[in-house]
Short mmCIF file of C-alpha atoms in Angstrom, two decimals:
data_model
loop_
_atom_site.label_atom_id
_atom_site.label_comp_id
_atom_site.label_asym_id
_atom_site.label_seq_id
_atom_site.Cartn_x
_atom_site.Cartn_y
_atom_site.Cartn_z
CA MET A 211 102.09 -66.36 -40.85
CA ARG A 212 100.96 -68.66 -43.71
CA ALA A 213 103.17 -71.16 -45.66
CA MET A 214 102.74 -73.01 -49.17
CA ILE A 215 103.82 -76.30 -49.78
CA LEU A 216 104.82 -77.15 -53.30
CA ALA A 217 103.28 -80.72 -54.21
CA ALA A 218 101.90 -80.51 -57.82
CA GLY A 219 104.92 -82.25 -59.55
CA ARG A 220 104.47 -85.52 -61.52
CA GLY A 221 107.81 -86.92 -59.67
CA SER A 222 108.60 -88.58 -63.00
CA ARG A 223 112.32 -89.09 -61.67
CA MET A 224 110.73 -91.42 -58.93
CA ALA A 225 109.03 -93.88 -61.30
CA PRO A 226 107.79 -96.46 -60.78
CA LEU A 227 107.23 -95.36 -57.06
CA THR A 228 104.97 -92.50 -58.34
CA ASP A 229 103.05 -94.58 -61.17
CA ASP A 230 100.12 -94.56 -58.60
CA CYS A 231 101.24 -92.28 -55.79
CA PRO A 232 102.08 -88.75 -55.70
CA LYS A 233 105.56 -88.12 -54.83
CA PRO A 234 104.75 -86.31 -51.58
CA LEU A 235 102.88 -89.23 -50.29
CA LEU A 236 105.90 -91.41 -50.66
CA GLU A 237 107.44 -92.42 -46.96
CA ALA A 238 110.63 -92.19 -45.36
CA GLY A 239 111.22 -92.68 -41.68
CA GLY A 240 107.67 -94.09 -41.33
CA LYS A 241 105.67 -91.04 -42.77
CA PRO A 242 104.84 -89.26 -45.89
CA LEU A 243 107.60 -86.64 -47.10
CA ILE A 244 104.71 -83.92 -46.76
CA VAL A 245 103.93 -84.99 -43.45
CA HIS A 246 107.40 -84.19 -42.45
CA GLN A 247 107.37 -80.73 -43.92
CA ILE A 248 103.90 -80.01 -42.10
CA GLU A 249 105.29 -81.06 -38.95
CA ARG A 250 108.09 -78.90 -39.11
CA LEU A 251 105.97 -75.87 -39.95
CA ARG A 252 103.77 -76.69 -37.06
CA ARG A 253 106.80 -76.74 -34.65
CA ILE A 254 107.26 -73.01 -35.41
CA GLY A 255 103.80 -71.72 -35.05
CA VAL A 256 102.84 -72.02 -38.83
CA THR A 257 99.45 -73.82 -38.96
CA GLU A 258 97.71 -72.12 -42.06
CA LEU A 259 98.96 -73.95 -44.95
CA VAL A 260 98.24 -73.98 -48.76
CA ILE A 261 99.21 -76.90 -50.58
CA ASN A 262 99.18 -76.83 -54.54
CA VAL A 263 98.27 -80.22 -56.19
CA SER A 264 98.08 -81.52 -59.66
CA TYR A 265 99.22 -85.11 -60.36
CA LEU A 266 96.94 -87.54 -58.50
CA ALA A 267 95.55 -84.48 -56.37
CA GLU A 268 92.63 -86.53 -55.01
CA ARG A 269 94.88 -88.84 -53.54
CA LEU A 270 96.89 -86.06 -51.45
CA ILE A 271 93.54 -84.19 -50.49
CA ASP A 272 91.88 -87.63 -49.49
CA ARG A 273 94.87 -88.58 -47.23
CA LEU A 274 95.28 -85.11 -45.61
CA GLY A 275 92.09 -83.65 -45.82
CA ASP A 276 91.61 -80.04 -43.98
CA GLY A 277 94.67 -81.09 -41.92
CA THR A 278 93.03 -81.25 -38.69
CA ALA A 279 94.33 -84.53 -37.77
CA LEU A 280 97.96 -82.99 -38.00
CA GLY A 281 97.13 -79.74 -35.95
CA VAL A 282 96.94 -77.62 -39.06
CA ASP A 283 94.47 -75.93 -41.60
CA ILE A 284 95.11 -77.00 -45.06
CA ARG A 285 93.68 -75.19 -48.01
CA TRP A 286 94.11 -76.59 -51.43
CA SER A 287 94.89 -75.08 -54.64
CA VAL A 288 94.18 -77.62 -57.57
CA GLU A 289 95.81 -77.11 -60.83
CA PRO A 290 94.53 -79.17 -63.71
CA GLU A 291 97.84 -78.96 -65.38
CA PRO A 292 100.91 -77.88 -63.44
CA LEU A 293 101.66 -74.41 -63.48
CA GLU A 294 105.54 -74.65 -62.40
CA THR A 295 106.37 -72.74 -58.97
CA ALA A 296 105.66 -69.15 -59.88
CA GLY A 297 102.43 -69.92 -61.72
CA GLY A 298 101.45 -72.18 -58.93
CA ILE A 299 102.08 -69.29 -56.38
CA ARG A 300 100.07 -66.80 -58.64
CA GLN A 301 97.32 -69.51 -58.78
CA ALA A 302 97.12 -69.47 -55.04
CA LEU A 303 97.18 -65.90 -54.05
CA GLY A 304 93.72 -65.68 -53.02
CA LEU A 305 94.30 -68.30 -50.40
CA LEU A 306 97.70 -67.05 -49.38
CA GLY A 307 96.70 -63.41 -48.73
CA ASP A 308 98.63 -60.10 -48.64
CA ALA A 309 101.41 -60.88 -46.21
CA PRO A 310 104.67 -62.57 -46.89
CA PHE A 311 104.53 -66.47 -46.51
CA LEU A 312 107.17 -69.22 -46.21
CA LEU A 313 107.52 -71.52 -49.43
CA VAL A 314 108.61 -74.99 -49.11
CA ASN A 315 109.12 -77.49 -51.89
CA GLY A 316 107.63 -80.62 -51.08
CA ASP A 317 110.59 -82.92 -52.06
CA VAL A 318 113.30 -81.45 -49.96
CA TRP A 319 114.83 -82.48 -46.71
CA SER A 320 116.85 -80.12 -44.38
CA ASP A 321 117.42 -79.14 -40.89
CA PHE A 322 117.45 -75.82 -41.65
CA PRO A 323 115.60 -73.50 -38.91
CA LEU A 324 112.65 -72.09 -40.56
CA GLU A 325 112.23 -69.26 -38.00
CA ARG A 326 115.46 -67.85 -39.61
CA LEU A 327 113.47 -66.66 -42.43
CA THR A 328 110.43 -64.95 -40.57
CA ALA A 329 111.98 -61.61 -40.01
CA PRO A 330 110.33 -58.65 -41.97
CA LEU A 331 111.35 -58.39 -45.73
CA GLU A 332 111.05 -54.67 -45.62
CA ARG A 333 111.59 -53.72 -49.18
CA ASP A 334 112.59 -57.27 -50.34
CA LEU A 335 110.43 -59.59 -52.34
CA ALA A 336 112.07 -62.72 -51.26
CA ARG A 337 114.59 -64.14 -49.00
CA LEU A 338 115.92 -67.51 -50.15
CA VAL A 339 117.78 -70.50 -48.27
CA MET A 340 120.84 -71.17 -50.26
CA ILE A 341 123.18 -74.08 -50.00
CA PRO A 342 127.23 -74.04 -50.72
CA GLU A 343 126.74 -76.64 -53.58
CA ALA A 344 124.69 -79.87 -54.88
CA ALA A 345 126.06 -82.60 -56.94
CA HIS A 346 122.86 -82.36 -59.34
CA HIS A 347 123.43 -78.97 -59.93
CA PRO A 348 127.17 -77.93 -60.08
CA SER A 349 126.73 -74.61 -61.82
CA GLY A 350 124.76 -73.12 -59.07
CA ASP A 351 121.99 -70.54 -59.10
CA PHE A 352 122.95 -67.24 -57.72
CA HIS A 353 125.81 -65.62 -55.92
CA LEU A 354 125.34 -64.67 -52.21
CA THR A 355 127.43 -61.65 -51.00
CA GLY A 356 128.86 -61.23 -47.61
CA THR A 357 126.21 -58.95 -46.70
CA GLY A 358 123.22 -61.50 -47.54
CA ARG A 359 122.20 -60.22 -50.94
CA LEU A 360 121.63 -62.31 -54.15
CA ARG A 361 123.46 -61.46 -57.36
CA LEU A 362 122.95 -62.75 -60.97
CA GLU A 363 126.87 -62.37 -61.49
CA GLY A 364 129.69 -63.27 -59.32
CA GLU A 365 131.34 -66.41 -57.83
CA PRO A 366 130.78 -68.84 -56.08
CA LYS A 367 127.29 -69.69 -57.18
CA ARG A 368 125.30 -70.90 -54.39
CA VAL A 369 122.36 -73.48 -55.12
CA TYR A 370 118.66 -72.55 -54.05
CA ALA A 371 117.48 -75.08 -51.25
CA GLY A 372 113.76 -74.91 -52.08
CA ILE A 373 112.93 -72.99 -48.99
CA ALA A 374 112.11 -69.17 -49.13
CA LEU A 375 109.87 -66.33 -47.68
CA ILE A 376 108.19 -64.73 -50.48
CA ASP A 377 106.19 -61.54 -50.85
CA PRO A 378 103.05 -62.15 -52.90
CA GLU A 379 104.13 -59.17 -54.95
CA LEU A 380 106.80 -61.48 -56.55
CA CYS A 381 104.19 -63.26 -58.66
CA ALA A 382 101.23 -61.14 -58.66
CA ALA A 383 101.85 -59.56 -61.88
CA LEU A 384 101.42 -63.05 -63.90
CA ALA A 385 98.51 -63.81 -65.34
CA PRO A 386 96.07 -66.34 -63.60
CA GLY A 387 96.67 -69.79 -65.00
CA GLU A 388 100.17 -68.86 -66.65
CA LYS A 389 102.82 -71.48 -66.39
CA ARG A 390 105.93 -69.91 -65.10
CA LYS A 391 108.90 -71.10 -63.35
CA LEU A 392 109.95 -69.04 -60.16
CA VAL A 393 113.68 -68.36 -61.48
CA GLU A 394 112.05 -65.81 -63.97
CA PRO A 395 110.48 -63.23 -61.41
CA LEU A 396 113.29 -63.95 -59.15
CA ARG A 397 115.85 -62.85 -61.75
CA GLN A 398 114.31 -59.75 -62.21
CA ALA A 399 113.78 -58.72 -58.55
CA ILE A 400 117.46 -59.79 -57.84
CA SER A 401 118.28 -57.47 -60.55
CA ASP A 402 116.44 -54.90 -58.82
CA ASP A 403 118.32 -55.67 -55.48
CA ARG A 404 115.16 -56.84 -53.75
CA VAL A 405 116.03 -60.46 -52.77
CA GLY A 406 118.26 -61.63 -49.83
CA GLY A 407 119.82 -64.85 -48.93
CA VAL A 408 120.57 -67.17 -46.03
CA LEU A 409 123.24 -69.76 -46.28
CA HIS A 410 122.90 -72.97 -44.71
CA ARG A 411 125.72 -75.55 -44.34
CA GLY A 412 123.61 -78.18 -42.38
CA GLU A 413 121.61 -81.03 -43.67
CA TRP A 414 119.80 -80.63 -47.06
CA LEU A 415 118.70 -83.54 -49.46
CA ASP A 416 116.74 -83.15 -52.50
CA VAL A 417 114.42 -86.32 -52.37
CA GLY A 418 114.09 -86.57 -56.06
CA THR A 419 115.06 -90.13 -57.02
CA PRO A 420 114.29 -93.65 -55.35
CA GLU A 421 117.89 -93.73 -54.09
CA ARG A 422 117.78 -90.43 -52.26
CA LEU A 423 114.30 -91.45 -50.72
CA GLY A 424 116.26 -94.59 -49.61
CA GLU A 425 119.03 -92.56 -48.27
CA LEU A 426 116.73 -90.22 -46.62
CA ASP A 427 114.55 -93.20 -45.06
CA ALA A 428 117.97 -95.07 -43.61
CA ARG A 429 119.09 -91.68 -42.25
CA LEU A 430 115.60 -90.98 -40.53
CA ARG A 431 115.76 -94.70 -39.11
CA GLY A 432 119.09 -94.47 -38.00
CA ILE A 433 120.35 -96.86 -40.47
CA ASP A 434 124.06 -96.98 -41.86
CA ARG A 435 124.13 -97.65 -45.23
CA ALA A 436 127.64 -97.41 -45.53
#
């Protein structure tokens, strides 16, 4: 199984830290955020990685190279202009192949066991990790039924955690180079009852601001910030 790490965003909420450093290379616990993601994937045996890049792309490519030093094989999908998540996936399909792949946002931290996602999708186009709620997104995203199906309607709305198993077919109909958010093909697939979900009640953090980066750094270093 392959995995795609999303790393093309500008990280504007992280300014000024990202003025001259791509967000995935910001450090927490003594190592870059993206290295934490790579190591988690490697621990479950996923070593064929695709990483999409745009803002300060050369910094990431120069730092990580082909992944040999981290025990993985990295292929880079370079976007001259950021294509959003679905557009980025479509751009990278030639590198990802035809089989379902793990998708991980480069700026989330979680103790979710990734191996829980790797069961066959059967007829589904995606399986999303959902968390009960998030302070920065009180309205939520989708309803998760008791049988593990995602619905556009229903309460409570859970929040997409930025971790998923994706069938390439989900984004294959997009035009190459098209800018598109992931929620658009997801909503259609959910309407067709082709998306499942897994609820995660453990640790999760959207590392999108300097304050949250500091929180994660303290947590990983075992520092009490209270």
